[in-house]
CSV table of C-alpha atoms and ligand atoms in Angstrom, one decimal:
chain,number,residue,atom,x,y,z
A,1,MET,CA,117.3,191.5,7.3
A,2,SER,CA,120.0,191.5,9.9
A,3,ASN,CA,119.0,188.2,11.6
A,4,VAL,CA,120.0,186.1,8.5
A,5,ARG,CA,121.7,182.9,9.6
A,6,THR,CA,123.1,180.4,7.1
A,7,ARG,CA,125.0,177.2,7.7
A,8,ILE,CA,127.1,174.5,6.1
A,9,ALA,CA,126.4,171.1,7.6
A,10,PRO,CA,129.1,168.6,6.4
A,11,SER,CA,129.1,165.0,7.4
A,12,PRO,CA,132.7,164.0,8.3
A,13,THR,CA,132.8,160.7,6.4
A,14,GLY,CA,135.5,161.2,3.9
A,15,ASP,CA,137.8,163.7,2.2
A,16,PRO,CA,136.8,167.4,2.4
A,17,HIS,CA,135.0,167.8,-0.9
A,18,VAL,CA,135.3,170.8,-3.2
A,19,GLY,CA,131.4,170.7,-3.3
A,20,THR,CA,131.4,171.4,0.4
A,21,ALA,CA,133.7,174.4,-0.1
A,22,TYR,CA,131.5,175.7,-3.0
A,23,ILE,CA,128.3,175.5,-0.9
A,24,ALA,CA,130.2,177.1,2.1
A,25,LEU,CA,131.3,180.0,-0.1
A,26,PHE,CA,127.8,180.8,-1.2
A,27,ASN,CA,126.4,180.5,2.3
A,28,LEU,CA,129.2,182.8,3.6
A,29,CYS,CA,128.5,185.4,0.9
A,30,PHE,CA,124.8,185.3,1.5
A,31,ALA,CA,125.2,185.8,5.2
A,32,ARG,CA,127.8,188.5,4.9
A,33,GLN,CA,125.7,190.4,2.3
A,34,HIS,CA,122.8,190.6,4.8
A,35,GLY,CA,125.0,191.3,7.8
A,36,GLY,CA,124.1,187.9,9.2
A,37,ARG,CA,126.0,185.0,10.6
A,38,PHE,CA,127.4,181.9,9.0
A,39,VAL,CA,127.4,178.7,11.0
A,40,LEU,CA,129.4,175.4,10.7
A,41,ARG,CA,127.6,172.3,12.0
A,42,ILE,CA,129.1,168.9,11.9
A,43,GLU,CA,126.5,166.2,11.0
A,44,ASP,CA,128.1,163.1,12.5
A,45,THR,CA,125.1,161.0,13.4
A,46,ASP,CA,126.4,158.2,11.2
A,47,GLN,CA,128.9,157.1,13.8
A,48,ALA,CA,130.1,154.1,11.9
A,49,ARG,CA,131.3,156.3,9.0
A,50,SER,CA,132.2,159.5,10.8
A,51,THR,CA,135.8,160.1,11.9
A,52,ALA,CA,137.5,162.9,13.9
A,53,GLU,CA,140.2,162.9,11.2
A,54,SER,CA,137.7,163.7,8.5
A,55,GLU,CA,136.1,166.5,10.6
A,56,GLN,CA,139.6,168.0,11.2
A,57,ALA,CA,140.4,167.8,7.5
A,58,ILE,CA,137.1,169.6,6.7
A,59,LEU,CA,137.8,172.4,9.2
A,60,ASP,CA,141.4,172.7,8.1
A,61,SER,CA,140.6,172.9,4.4
A,62,LEU,CA,137.8,175.4,4.7
A,63,LYS,CA,140.1,177.5,6.8
A,64,TRP,CA,142.9,177.2,4.3
A,65,LEU,CA,140.5,178.5,1.7
A,66,GLY,CA,139.7,181.5,4.0
A,67,LEU,CA,136.1,180.6,4.6
A,68,ASP,CA,135.5,181.7,8.1
A,69,TRP,CA,132.5,180.8,10.1
A,70,ASP,CA,131.1,182.8,13.0
A,71,GLU,CA,129.9,179.8,15.0
A,72,GLY,CA,131.1,176.2,15.0
A,73,PRO,CA,132.5,173.3,17.0
A,74,ASP,CA,135.9,175.0,17.2
A,75,VAL,CA,134.9,178.6,17.9
A,76,GLY,CA,131.7,178.0,19.9
A,77,GLY,CA,128.6,180.2,19.8
A,78,ASP,CA,125.3,180.7,21.5
A,79,PHE,CA,123.6,177.8,19.8
A,80,GLY,CA,126.0,175.0,20.5
A,81,PRO,CA,127.1,172.3,20.7
A,82,TYR,CA,127.7,172.4,17.0
A,83,ARG,CA,128.5,168.7,16.6
A,84,GLN,CA,125.4,166.5,16.4
A,85,SER,CA,127.1,163.6,18.2
A,86,GLU,CA,127.2,166.0,21.2
A,87,ARG,CA,123.5,166.7,20.8
A,88,MET,CA,122.2,163.1,21.0
A,89,GLY,CA,120.1,163.8,24.0
A,90,ILE,CA,118.0,166.3,22.0
A,91,TYR,CA,116.5,164.3,19.2
A,92,ARG,CA,114.5,161.4,20.8
A,93,GLN,CA,112.0,163.7,22.5
A,94,TYR,CA,111.2,165.4,19.2
A,95,ALA,CA,110.6,162.0,17.5
A,96,GLU,CA,108.4,160.9,20.5
A,97,GLN,CA,106.5,164.1,20.4
A,98,LEU,CA,105.5,163.4,16.8
A,99,VAL,CA,104.4,159.9,17.8
A,100,LYS,CA,102.2,161.3,20.5
A,101,GLU,CA,100.7,163.8,18.2
A,102,GLY,CA,99.9,161.2,15.6
A,103,HIS,CA,102.5,162.3,13.0
A,104,ALA,CA,104.9,159.5,13.4
A,105,PHE,CA,104.7,155.8,14.5
A,106,TYR,CA,106.7,152.9,15.9
A,107,CYS,CA,107.7,150.4,13.3
A,108,PHE,CA,108.8,146.9,14.3
A,109,ALA,CA,109.5,145.4,10.9
A,110,THR,CA,112.7,143.5,10.9
A,111,PRO,CA,115.4,144.1,8.2
A,112,ALA,CA,114.7,140.6,6.7
A,113,GLU,CA,110.9,141.4,6.5
A,114,LEU,CA,111.6,144.8,4.8
A,115,ASP,CA,114.0,143.1,2.4
A,116,GLN,CA,111.3,140.6,1.4
A,117,MET,CA,108.8,143.5,1.1
A,118,ARG,CA,111.1,145.3,-1.3
A,119,GLN,CA,111.8,142.1,-3.3
A,120,GLU,CA,108.1,141.6,-3.8
A,121,GLN,CA,107.5,145.2,-4.8
A,122,MET,CA,110.3,145.0,-7.4
A,123,ALA,CA,109.0,141.7,-8.7
A,124,ARG,CA,105.7,143.6,-9.3
A,125,GLY,CA,107.6,146.3,-11.1
A,126,GLU,CA,107.0,148.9,-8.4
A,127,THR,CA,109.6,151.2,-6.9
A,128,PRO,CA,110.5,149.8,-3.5
A,129,LYS,CA,109.0,151.8,-0.6
A,130,TYR,CA,107.9,151.2,3.0
A,131,ASP,CA,104.3,150.0,2.8
A,132,GLY,CA,103.0,151.3,6.1
A,133,ARG,CA,102.6,147.8,7.7
A,134,SER,CA,103.2,148.9,11.3
A,135,LEU,CA,100.5,151.6,11.0
A,136,ALA,CA,98.0,148.7,11.2
A,137,LEU,CA,99.1,147.7,14.7
A,138,SER,CA,96.7,148.6,17.5
A,139,TYR,CA,97.7,150.9,20.4
A,140,ASP,CA,97.8,148.0,22.8
A,141,GLU,CA,99.9,145.8,20.5
A,142,VAL,CA,102.4,148.6,20.1
A,143,GLN,CA,102.6,149.1,23.9
A,144,ARG,CA,103.0,145.3,24.4
A,145,ARG,CA,105.9,145.2,21.9
A,146,LEU,CA,107.6,148.3,23.4
A,147,GLU,CA,107.4,146.7,26.9
A,148,ASN,CA,108.9,143.5,25.4
A,149,MET,CA,111.8,145.7,24.2
A,150,GLU,CA,111.3,144.6,20.6
A,151,PRO,CA,113.7,146.4,18.3
A,152,HIS,CA,111.9,149.3,16.6
A,153,VAL,CA,112.4,152.6,14.7
A,154,ILE,CA,110.2,155.7,14.5
A,155,ARG,CA,108.9,156.7,11.1
A,156,MET,CA,107.1,159.8,10.0
A,157,LYS,CA,103.7,159.6,8.4
A,158,VAL,CA,103.5,160.9,4.8
A,159,PRO,CA,100.4,161.6,2.7
A,160,HIS,CA,99.7,158.8,0.2
A,161,GLN,CA,98.6,161.1,-2.6
A,162,GLY,CA,98.6,164.6,-3.8
A,163,VAL,CA,101.4,166.9,-4.7
A,164,CYS,CA,103.9,168.5,-2.4
A,165,GLU,CA,104.9,172.1,-3.3
A,166,ILE,CA,108.3,173.3,-2.3
A,167,SER,CA,109.3,176.9,-2.8
A,168,ASP,CA,112.9,177.5,-3.7
A,169,MET,CA,114.7,180.8,-4.0
A,170,LEU,CA,116.2,180.0,-7.4
A,171,ARG,CA,113.8,177.5,-8.8
A,172,GLY,CA,110.4,178.9,-7.8
A,173,ASN,CA,107.8,176.2,-7.1
A,174,ILE,CA,109.0,172.6,-7.2
A,175,GLN,CA,106.3,169.9,-7.3
A,176,ILE,CA,106.9,166.4,-6.0
A,177,ASP,CA,104.3,163.7,-5.8
A,178,TRP,CA,103.8,162.5,-2.3
A,179,ALA,CA,103.6,159.0,-3.7
A,180,GLN,CA,107.3,159.3,-4.3
A,181,VAL,CA,108.1,160.1,-0.7
A,182,ASP,CA,108.9,157.3,1.7
A,183,MET,CA,107.8,157.1,5.3
A,184,GLN,CA,111.2,158.2,6.4
A,185,ILE,CA,112.8,156.7,9.5
A,186,LEU,CA,113.4,159.5,12.0
A,187,LEU,CA,114.9,157.6,14.9
A,188,LYS,CA,116.9,154.4,14.2
A,189,ALA,CA,116.8,151.1,16.1
A,190,ASP,CA,119.9,152.2,18.0
A,191,GLY,CA,118.2,155.4,19.2
A,192,MET,CA,120.2,157.6,16.8
A,193,PRO,CA,118.4,160.2,14.7
A,194,THR,CA,118.6,160.0,10.9
A,195,TYR,CA,119.9,163.0,9.0
A,196,HIS,CA,116.4,164.2,8.3
A,197,LEU,CA,115.3,164.5,11.9
A,198,ALA,CA,118.6,165.9,13.2
A,199,ASN,CA,118.9,168.4,10.3
A,200,VAL,CA,115.5,169.8,10.8
A,201,VAL,CA,115.6,170.0,14.6
A,202,ASP,CA,119.0,171.6,14.5
A,203,ASP,CA,118.2,174.1,11.8
A,204,HIS,CA,115.3,175.1,13.9
A,205,LEU,CA,117.1,175.3,17.2
A,206,MET,CA,120.0,177.1,15.6
A,207,GLU,CA,117.6,179.6,14.1
A,208,ILE,CA,118.8,179.1,10.6
A,209,THR,CA,116.9,181.4,8.2
A,210,HIS,CA,118.2,180.2,4.9
A,211,VAL,CA,119.1,176.7,3.9
A,212,ILE,CA,121.4,177.0,0.9
A,213,ARG,CA,122.6,173.6,-0.2
A,214,GLY,CA,123.3,171.3,-3.1
A,215,GLU,CA,120.5,170.3,-5.5
A,216,GLU,CA,121.0,166.6,-4.5
A,217,TRP,CA,118.9,167.5,-1.4
A,218,ILE,CA,115.8,168.6,-3.3
A,219,ASN,CA,114.1,165.2,-2.9
A,220,SER,CA,114.5,165.5,0.9
A,221,ALA,CA,112.7,168.8,1.0
A,222,PRO,CA,109.1,167.4,1.1
A,223,LYS,CA,110.0,165.4,4.2
A,224,HIS,CA,111.7,168.4,5.8
A,225,GLN,CA,108.8,170.7,5.0
A,226,LEU,CA,106.3,168.2,6.5
A,227,LEU,CA,108.4,167.9,9.6
A,228,TYR,CA,108.4,171.7,10.0
A,229,GLN,CA,104.6,171.6,9.7
A,230,TYR,CA,104.2,168.8,12.1
A,231,PHE,CA,106.3,170.6,14.7
A,232,GLY,CA,104.5,173.9,14.0
A,233,TRP,CA,107.8,175.6,13.2
A,234,GLU,CA,108.6,178.2,10.6
A,235,MET,CA,110.6,176.7,7.8
A,236,PRO,CA,113.8,178.4,6.6
A,237,THR,CA,113.9,179.6,3.1
A,238,LEU,CA,115.3,176.9,0.8
A,239,CYS,CA,117.8,177.4,-2.0
A,240,HIS,CA,119.2,174.5,-3.9
A,241,LEU,CA,122.4,175.4,-5.8
A,242,PRO,CA,123.3,173.5,-9.0
A,243,LEU,CA,125.6,170.5,-8.7
A,244,LEU,CA,129.2,170.7,-9.8
A,245,ARG,CA,129.8,168.7,-12.9
A,246,ASN,CA,132.7,167.0,-14.7
A,247,PRO,CA,133.6,168.4,-18.1
A,248,ASP,CA,131.5,165.6,-19.7
A,249,LYS,CA,128.5,167.0,-17.7
A,250,SER,CA,128.2,164.0,-15.3
A,251,LYS,CA,128.1,164.7,-11.6
A,252,LEU,CA,131.5,165.7,-10.3
A,253,SER,CA,133.1,162.4,-9.2
A,254,LYS,CA,136.6,161.4,-8.1
A,255,ARG,CA,136.8,158.9,-10.9
A,256,LYS,CA,137.0,161.7,-13.4
A,257,ASN,CA,138.3,164.6,-11.4
A,258,PRO,CA,140.0,164.9,-8.0
A,259,THR,CA,137.3,166.1,-5.6
A,260,SER,CA,139.3,166.5,-2.4
A,261,ILE,CA,140.3,170.0,-1.4
A,262,LEU,CA,143.5,168.5,0.1
A,263,TYR,CA,144.5,167.3,-3.3
A,264,TYR,CA,144.4,170.8,-4.7
A,265,GLN,CA,146.3,172.1,-1.7
A,266,ARG,CA,148.9,169.4,-2.1
A,267,MET,CA,149.1,170.1,-5.9
A,268,GLY,CA,150.0,173.7,-5.1
A,269,TYR,CA,146.9,175.6,-6.0
A,270,LEU,CA,146.5,178.9,-4.3
A,271,PRO,CA,143.5,179.2,-2.0
A,272,GLU,CA,142.6,182.5,-3.5
A,273,ALA,CA,142.4,181.0,-7.0
A,274,MET,CA,140.4,178.0,-5.7
A,275,LEU,CA,137.9,180.3,-4.1
A,276,ASN,CA,137.8,182.5,-7.2
A,277,TYR,CA,137.1,179.4,-9.3
A,278,LEU,CA,134.4,178.1,-6.9
A,279,GLY,CA,132.8,181.6,-7.0
A,280,ARG,CA,132.5,181.2,-10.8
A,281,MET,CA,130.5,178.0,-10.4
A,282,GLY,CA,127.1,179.1,-11.6
A,283,TRP,CA,127.8,182.7,-10.6
A,284,SER,CA,129.5,185.6,-12.2
A,285,MET,CA,130.5,189.2,-11.4
A,286,PRO,CA,128.3,191.9,-12.9
A,287,ASP,CA,131.1,192.8,-15.3
A,288,GLU,CA,131.7,189.1,-16.0
A,289,ARG,CA,135.4,189.4,-15.2
A,290,GLU,CA,137.1,186.0,-14.5
A,291,LYS,CA,139.5,186.9,-11.8
A,292,PHE,CA,138.2,188.3,-8.6
A,293,SER,CA,138.9,188.0,-4.9
A,294,LEU,CA,136.6,186.9,-2.1
A,295,TYR,CA,136.4,190.5,-1.1
A,296,ASP,CA,135.2,191.4,-4.6
A,297,MET,CA,132.7,188.6,-4.5
A,298,LEU,CA,131.3,189.6,-1.1
A,299,SER,CA,130.8,193.2,-2.2
A,300,GLU,CA,129.0,192.3,-5.4
A,301,PHE,CA,127.1,189.2,-4.2
A,302,ASP,CA,123.6,188.5,-5.3
A,303,ILE,CA,122.2,185.0,-5.1
A,304,ASN,CA,119.8,185.7,-7.9
A,305,ARG,CA,122.7,185.8,-10.2
A,306,VAL,CA,123.2,182.1,-9.8
A,307,SER,CA,122.4,180.3,-13.0
A,308,LEU,CA,121.0,176.8,-12.8
A,309,GLY,CA,122.8,175.3,-15.8
A,310,GLY,CA,125.2,172.7,-14.3
A,311,PRO,CA,128.5,174.5,-13.6
A,312,ILE,CA,131.5,172.6,-14.9
A,313,PHE,CA,134.4,172.1,-12.6
A,314,ASP,CA,137.3,172.0,-15.1
A,315,THR,CA,140.7,171.5,-13.6
A,316,GLU,CA,142.3,172.9,-16.8
A,317,LYS,CA,140.5,176.2,-16.3
A,318,LEU,CA,141.3,176.2,-12.6
A,319,ARG,CA,145.0,175.7,-13.5
A,320,TRP,CA,144.9,178.6,-15.9
A,321,LEU,CA,143.3,180.8,-13.3
A,322,ASN,CA,145.8,179.8,-10.7
A,323,GLY,CA,148.6,180.8,-13.1
A,324,CYS,CA,147.0,184.3,-13.4
A,325,TRP,CA,147.0,184.6,-9.6
A,326,ILE,CA,150.6,183.5,-9.4
A,327,ARG,CA,151.8,185.9,-12.1
A,328,GLU,CA,149.6,188.9,-11.4
A,329,GLU,CA,149.1,188.9,-7.6
A,330,LEU,CA,152.4,187.7,-6.2
A,331,ASP,CA,155.7,189.6,-6.3
A,332,ALA,CA,159.0,187.6,-6.0
A,333,ASP,CA,159.0,187.9,-2.3
A,334,LEU,CA,155.4,186.7,-1.8
A,335,PHE,CA,156.0,183.9,-4.4
A,336,ALA,CA,159.0,182.7,-2.3
A,337,GLN,CA,156.9,182.8,0.8
A,338,ARG,CA,154.1,180.8,-0.8
A,339,LEU,CA,156.6,178.2,-2.0
A,340,GLN,CA,158.0,177.9,1.5
A,341,ASN,CA,154.6,177.6,3.2
A,342,TRP,CA,153.5,175.1,0.7
A,343,ALA,CA,156.2,172.4,0.9
A,344,TYR,CA,159.7,173.9,1.0
A,345,ASN,CA,159.9,174.1,4.7
A,346,ARG,CA,161.5,172.1,7.5
A,347,GLU,CA,158.3,170.8,9.0
A,348,THR,CA,157.0,169.4,5.8
A,349,LEU,CA,160.2,167.9,4.6
A,350,MET,CA,161.5,166.5,8.0
A,351,PRO,CA,159.6,163.2,7.9
A,352,ILE,CA,161.1,162.3,4.6
A,353,LEU,CA,164.6,163.7,4.9
A,354,PRO,CA,166.2,160.8,6.8
A,355,HIS,CA,165.1,158.5,4.0
A,356,LEU,CA,166.6,160.7,1.4
A,357,GLN,CA,169.8,161.1,3.4
A,358,GLN,CA,170.4,157.3,3.2
A,359,ARG,CA,170.5,157.5,-0.6
A,360,VAL,CA,172.7,160.5,-1.5
A,361,GLU,CA,176.4,161.2,-1.6
A,362,ILE,CA,176.4,164.9,-2.4
A,363,LEU,CA,173.7,167.5,-1.7
A,364,SER,CA,172.9,168.0,-5.3
A,365,ASP,CA,171.7,164.4,-5.5
A,366,VAL,CA,168.7,165.3,-3.3
A,367,ALA,CA,166.6,167.3,-5.8
A,368,PRO,CA,166.5,164.6,-8.6
A,369,ILE,CA,165.5,161.8,-6.3
A,370,ALA,CA,163.1,163.9,-4.3
A,371,SER,CA,161.4,165.7,-7.1
A,372,PHE,CA,158.5,163.2,-7.2
A,373,LEU,CA,157.6,164.3,-3.7
A,374,VAL,CA,157.0,167.9,-4.7
A,375,SER,CA,155.5,167.2,-8.1
A,376,GLY,CA,151.9,166.8,-9.2
A,377,MET,CA,151.1,164.0,-11.8
A,378,LEU,CA,154.2,162.1,-13.0
A,379,ASP,CA,155.3,161.7,-16.6
A,380,LEU,CA,154.7,157.9,-16.8
A,381,SER,CA,154.6,155.6,-19.8
A,382,GLU,CA,153.2,152.1,-20.3
A,383,ASP,CA,156.8,151.0,-21.2
A,384,ARG,CA,158.1,152.0,-17.8
A,385,PHE,CA,155.6,149.8,-16.1
A,386,LEU,CA,156.3,146.8,-18.4
A,387,ARG,CA,160.1,147.3,-18.0
A,388,GLU,CA,160.0,147.5,-14.2
A,389,SER,CA,157.5,144.7,-13.6
A,390,LYS,CA,157.3,141.0,-14.6
A,391,LEU,CA,153.5,141.2,-14.8
A,392,GLU,CA,151.4,141.6,-17.9
A,393,LYS,CA,149.4,144.7,-18.6
A,394,SER,CA,146.1,143.2,-17.7
A,395,GLU,CA,147.6,141.9,-14.4
A,396,LEU,CA,149.0,145.3,-13.7
A,397,LEU,CA,145.7,147.1,-14.3
A,398,LYS,CA,143.9,144.7,-12.0
A,399,LEU,CA,146.5,145.0,-9.3
A,400,LEU,CA,146.5,148.8,-9.4
A,401,GLN,CA,142.7,149.0,-9.5
A,402,PHE,CA,142.4,146.7,-6.5
A,403,ALA,CA,145.1,148.6,-4.6
A,404,LEU,CA,143.2,151.8,-5.4
A,405,TRP,CA,139.9,150.4,-4.1
A,406,ARG,CA,141.6,149.2,-0.9
A,407,LEU,CA,143.3,152.6,-0.4
A,408,GLU,CA,140.1,154.4,-1.0
A,409,ALA,CA,138.4,152.4,1.7
A,410,LEU,CA,141.1,153.1,4.2
A,411,ARG,CA,139.8,155.4,6.9
A,412,HIS,CA,143.1,156.3,8.5
A,413,TRP,CA,146.1,157.1,6.4
A,414,GLN,CA,148.9,155.5,8.4
A,415,ARG,CA,152.0,153.6,7.3
A,416,GLU,CA,151.2,150.3,9.1
A,417,LEU,CA,147.6,150.3,7.9
A,418,ILE,CA,148.5,151.0,4.3
A,419,PHE,CA,151.2,148.3,4.4
A,420,GLU,CA,148.8,145.8,6.0
A,421,GLU,CA,146.2,146.4,3.2
A,422,ILE,CA,148.8,146.0,0.5
A,423,LYS,CA,150.3,142.8,2.0
A,424,LEU,CA,146.8,141.3,2.4
A,425,LEU,CA,145.9,142.1,-1.1
A,426,ALA,CA,149.2,140.6,-2.4
A,427,THR,CA,148.4,137.4,-0.4
A,428,GLN,CA,144.8,137.3,-1.7
A,429,LEU,CA,146.0,137.7,-5.3
A,430,GLU,CA,148.8,135.2,-4.7
A,431,VAL,CA,151.4,137.7,-6.0
A,432,LYS,CA,154.8,138.0,-4.3
A,433,LEU,CA,154.9,141.3,-2.3
A,434,LYS,CA,157.9,142.4,-4.3
A,435,ASP,CA,156.1,142.0,-7.5
A,436,PHE,CA,153.1,143.7,-6.1
A,437,LEU,CA,155.1,146.7,-5.0
A,438,ALA,CA,157.0,147.3,-8.2
A,439,PRO,CA,154.1,148.8,-10.2
A,440,LEU,CA,153.0,150.7,-7.1
A,441,PHE,CA,156.4,152.2,-6.9
A,442,VAL,CA,156.3,153.3,-10.5
A,443,ALA,CA,152.8,154.8,-10.0
A,444,ILE,CA,153.8,156.7,-6.9
A,445,ALA,CA,157.5,157.6,-7.5
A,446,GLY,CA,157.9,157.1,-11.3
A,447,THR,CA,160.5,154.4,-10.7
A,448,SER,CA,161.0,151.4,-8.4
A,449,ALA,CA,164.5,152.6,-7.5
A,450,SER,CA,163.2,155.0,-4.9
A,451,ILE,CA,162.7,155.4,-1.2
A,452,SER,CA,160.1,153.1,0.3
A,453,VAL,CA,156.8,153.5,-1.5
A,454,MET,CA,154.9,153.3,1.9
A,455,ASP,CA,156.9,156.3,3.2
A,456,SER,CA,156.3,158.1,0.0
A,457,MET,CA,152.6,157.6,0.2
A,458,VAL,CA,152.4,158.8,3.8
A,459,PHE,CA,154.3,161.9,2.7
A,460,LEU,CA,152.2,162.6,-0.3
A,461,GLY,CA,148.9,162.0,1.6
A,462,PRO,CA,145.9,160.0,0.6
A,463,ASP,CA,144.6,162.3,-2.1
A,464,LEU,CA,147.7,162.7,-4.2
A,465,SER,CA,148.7,159.1,-3.8
A,466,ARG,CA,145.3,157.8,-5.0
A,467,ALA,CA,145.3,160.4,-7.8
A,468,ARG,CA,148.7,159.0,-9.0
A,469,ILE,CA,147.4,155.5,-8.9
A,470,ARG,CA,144.4,156.6,-10.9
A,471,HIS,CA,146.7,158.3,-13.3
A,472,ALA,CA,148.8,155.1,-13.7
A,473,ILE,CA,145.7,153.2,-14.6
A,474,GLU,CA,144.9,155.7,-17.3
A,475,VAL,CA,148.5,155.5,-18.6
A,476,LEU,CA,148.1,151.7,-18.9
A,477,GLY,CA,145.1,152.2,-21.1
A,478,GLY,CA,142.4,152.7,-18.4
A,479,VAL,CA,139.6,150.3,-17.3
A,480,SER,CA,136.4,150.4,-19.4
A,481,LYS,CA,133.0,150.2,-17.7
A,482,LYS,CA,132.7,146.6,-18.7
A,483,GLN,CA,136.1,145.7,-17.3
A,484,THR,CA,135.2,147.6,-14.1
A,485,LYS,CA,132.2,145.4,-13.6
A,486,LYS,CA,134.2,142.3,-14.0
A,487,LEU,CA,136.9,143.6,-11.7
A,488,GLU,CA,134.4,144.6,-9.1
A,489,LYS,CA,133.1,141.0,-9.1
A,490,ASP,CA,136.6,139.6,-8.7
A,491,TYR,CA,137.3,142.1,-6.0
A,492,ALA,CA,134.2,141.1,-4.0
A,493,GLN,CA,135.2,137.5,-4.4
A,494,LEU,CA,138.6,138.2,-2.9
A,495,GLY,CA,137.1,139.3,0.5
A,496,LYS,CA,134.8,136.2,0.5
A,497,ALA,CA,137.6,133.8,-0.4
A,498,ALA,CA,139.7,135.2,2.4
A,499,GLN,CA,136.9,135.0,4.9
A,500,GLY,CA,136.3,131.4,3.7
A,501,LYS,CA,139.9,130.5,4.4
A,502,ASP,CA,139.9,132.2,7.9
A,503,ALA,CA,136.7,130.3,8.9
B,601,LIG,N1,124.9,166.6,6.2
B,601,LIG,C1,124.4,166.9,4.9
B,601,LIG,C2,125.6,166.9,4.0
B,601,LIG,O1,126.5,166.1,4.2
B,601,LIG,C3,123.8,168.3,5.0
B,601,LIG,C4,122.8,168.6,3.9
B,601,LIG,C5,122.1,169.9,4.1
B,601,LIG,O2,122.7,170.9,3.9
B,601,LIG,O3,120.9,169.8,4.6
B,601,LIG,O4,125.8,167.6,3.0
């Protein structure tokens, strides 16, 4: 098999996720093992949520890890463009072809109408699902509405009954009832394709032979298989890898574990150790050894050795493995080089040095006040917060949790934007800015007597900044599920109250 082509198809809508790197690693190994090619395709059809910044971060972090692709938006290739937003002219014709052939149909239901339909279904105790109402329209009626330019989408037809059988490399036959599968929208009202249409069309046009992806996509497989049948195309072989999990077995989530690759980079993990650890997620070397390089993994790779029990992404284990790499693989010279490349270099330090310069008298003052900038999690205590702030513990928790949510929603990590959000939140909570900033200072720098907390957050980057706020919340006793619900309500009210005032 030398024509093997695998791909990773991330959507650039947030931080580069460790799950993306994990899937990329297995796709790369599979392609290399068969002398095939590994493709990177950016799935940015959701233009409201996709950002160029996030795409860049994904490319940078995969490169940092040493996961090289043969074709992609940055390196080109014979099957480009490799960014779906640049392929927008391609998808409509495929959706219309399916309509013409009777496999898809125009749907004119308005969002309000669909909402009501779902409410009624739920009131009857049914799972909400599109009920096929536009299928009843006559050909003439459809033409009339199209001519009137009535807003519409294109949906695929799906069998009402029976069982769909999906064949998966690791899982064998998977059976899913057609009754559970919705008449998926293929082309949205704004003319954009959905993930399902664009993904299938591109995998076909890019001649992908093996779709190796996370198990969260299994439920999409019936729709995809049906689309391949409708088009009369050969379907790639499917392989759904097990989801990464938190140590408590729940799905890996940033609430419990940092999930952004940039966080691990910032914390000073070595890319080799990260890859090594990701390689151990559901997979092992034939001799079961824990420490191995990408090269070792490539030479021993066999996808059938993937075990389906949910692999646990445990940062303690990763930390231990990283220590092995540092001690066993680096001599003093290389160690010095790594430190330098990581943070102890002019380029990294330059943006923050002027701020430090203002606060020192002798050079040896620098390291103590700058140490929080090159540290991981800080050694905080509840006492410290209470000493440095006038607010009570429950107030502090609320404030930090709200700040965290605001900063998690921030799409561009820039000083002015961060400051605006914090100021707005302080106004909405009717807390003086100074009082709002004090606990934030402690969370980020360990003390409020430090350089500007905004500059510090910009320097630390979004991932480590958010992780420190999360850590501060834990130090203050954490927020239970019940409390989170209550806070979520208050938080939603905030936005509304502010809108009310503006109006
Ligand atoms: N764009 C999807 C994602 O964000 C791709 C899923 C797939 O591999 O089919 O993961």
